[in-house]
Amino acid sequence: MILPGVLVIGTPFAIGLLFGPLAVAGLLPGILISGVTMATSSANSGGAWDNAKKFIESGNFVDDDGNK
């Protein structure tokens, strides 16, 4: 868990040192926008997987051949 933490904390510093403050000003909003999009997508897909699992476990799933 140290490496992901260093990556998260170190990326803005590295981008700032290499490319300057304007690059950091573009990096941070980009990270926020993509992070919110990914979180929303993950939450929706997780709920769908859970609902599908419950549906199958309850015995309601029937395949094309009529088998449960």
GROMACS .gro file of C-alpha atoms in nm:
model
   68
    1MET     CA    1   0.000   0.000   0.000
    2ILE     CA    2   0.300   0.228   0.019
    3LEU     CA    3   0.350   0.238  -0.358
    4PRO     CA    4  -0.009   0.347  -0.440
    5GLY     CA    5   0.015   0.614  -0.170
    6VAL     CA    6   0.343   0.744  -0.308
    7LEU     CA    7   0.192   0.743  -0.657
    8VAL     CA    8  -0.108   0.949  -0.546
    9ILE     CA    9   0.092   1.198  -0.341
   10GLY     CA   10   0.395   1.211  -0.569
   11THR     CA   11   0.227   1.254  -0.907
   12PRO     CA   12   0.126   1.621  -0.861
   13PHE     CA   13   0.473   1.701  -0.727
   14ALA     CA   14   0.646   1.525  -1.014
   15ILE     CA   15   0.421   1.688  -1.276
   16GLY     CA   16   0.475   2.027  -1.111
   17LEU     CA   17   0.852   1.990  -1.110
   18LEU     CA   18   0.869   1.858  -1.466
   19PHE     CA   19   0.604   2.068  -1.641
   20GLY     CA   20   0.515   2.357  -1.410
   21PRO     CA   21   0.210   2.483  -1.227
   22LEU     CA   22  -0.016   2.498  -1.532
   23ALA     CA   23   0.023   2.125  -1.582
   24VAL     CA   24  -0.074   2.062  -1.219
   25ALA     CA   25  -0.374   2.292  -1.268
   26GLY     CA   26  -0.484   2.067  -1.554
   27LEU     CA   27  -0.390   1.739  -1.385
   28LEU     CA   28  -0.596   1.783  -1.070
   29PRO     CA   29  -0.934   1.861  -1.234
   30GLY     CA   30  -0.872   1.578  -1.481
   31ILE     CA   31  -0.811   1.336  -1.196
   32LEU     CA   32  -1.126   1.453  -1.018
   33ILE     CA   33  -1.347   1.421  -1.326
   34SER     CA   34  -1.219   1.075  -1.418
   35GLY     CA   35  -1.237   0.962  -1.055
   36VAL     CA   36  -1.602   1.064  -1.015
   37THR     CA   37  -1.689   0.894  -1.343
   38MET     CA   38  -1.513   0.574  -1.240
   39ALA     CA   39  -1.674   0.575  -0.895
   40THR     CA   40  -2.023   0.616  -1.041
   41SER     CA   41  -1.963   0.341  -1.294
   42SER     CA   42  -1.823   0.105  -1.030
   43ALA     CA   43  -2.114   0.166  -0.795
   44ASN     CA   44  -2.370   0.100  -1.069
   45SER     CA   45  -2.201  -0.213  -1.199
   46GLY     CA   46  -2.154  -0.347  -0.845
   47GLY     CA   47  -2.525  -0.310  -0.776
   48ALA     CA   48  -2.612  -0.481  -1.104
   49TRP     CA   49  -2.380  -0.775  -1.027
   50ASP     CA   50  -2.534  -0.814  -0.681
   51ASN     CA   51  -2.889  -0.806  -0.819
   52ALA     CA   52  -2.800  -1.063  -1.087
   53LYS     CA   53  -2.641  -1.291  -0.827
   54LYS     CA   54  -2.948  -1.274  -0.604
   55PHE     CA   55  -3.174  -1.341  -0.904
   56ILE     CA   56  -2.978  -1.653  -1.002
   57GLU     CA   57  -2.947  -1.780  -0.644
   58SER     CA   58  -3.323  -1.751  -0.592
   59GLY     CA   59  -3.380  -1.998  -0.878
   60ASN     CA   60  -3.546  -1.758  -1.118
   61PHE     CA   61  -3.286  -1.793  -1.394
   62VAL     CA   62  -3.385  -2.014  -1.687
   63ASP     CA   63  -3.146  -2.064  -1.981
   64ASP     CA   64  -3.241  -2.098  -2.350
   65ASP     CA   65  -3.307  -2.472  -2.314
   66GLY     CA   66  -3.548  -2.423  -2.027
   67ASN     CA   67  -3.304  -2.554  -1.764
   68LYS     CA   68  -3.273  -2.391  -1.425
   0.00000   0.00000   0.00000
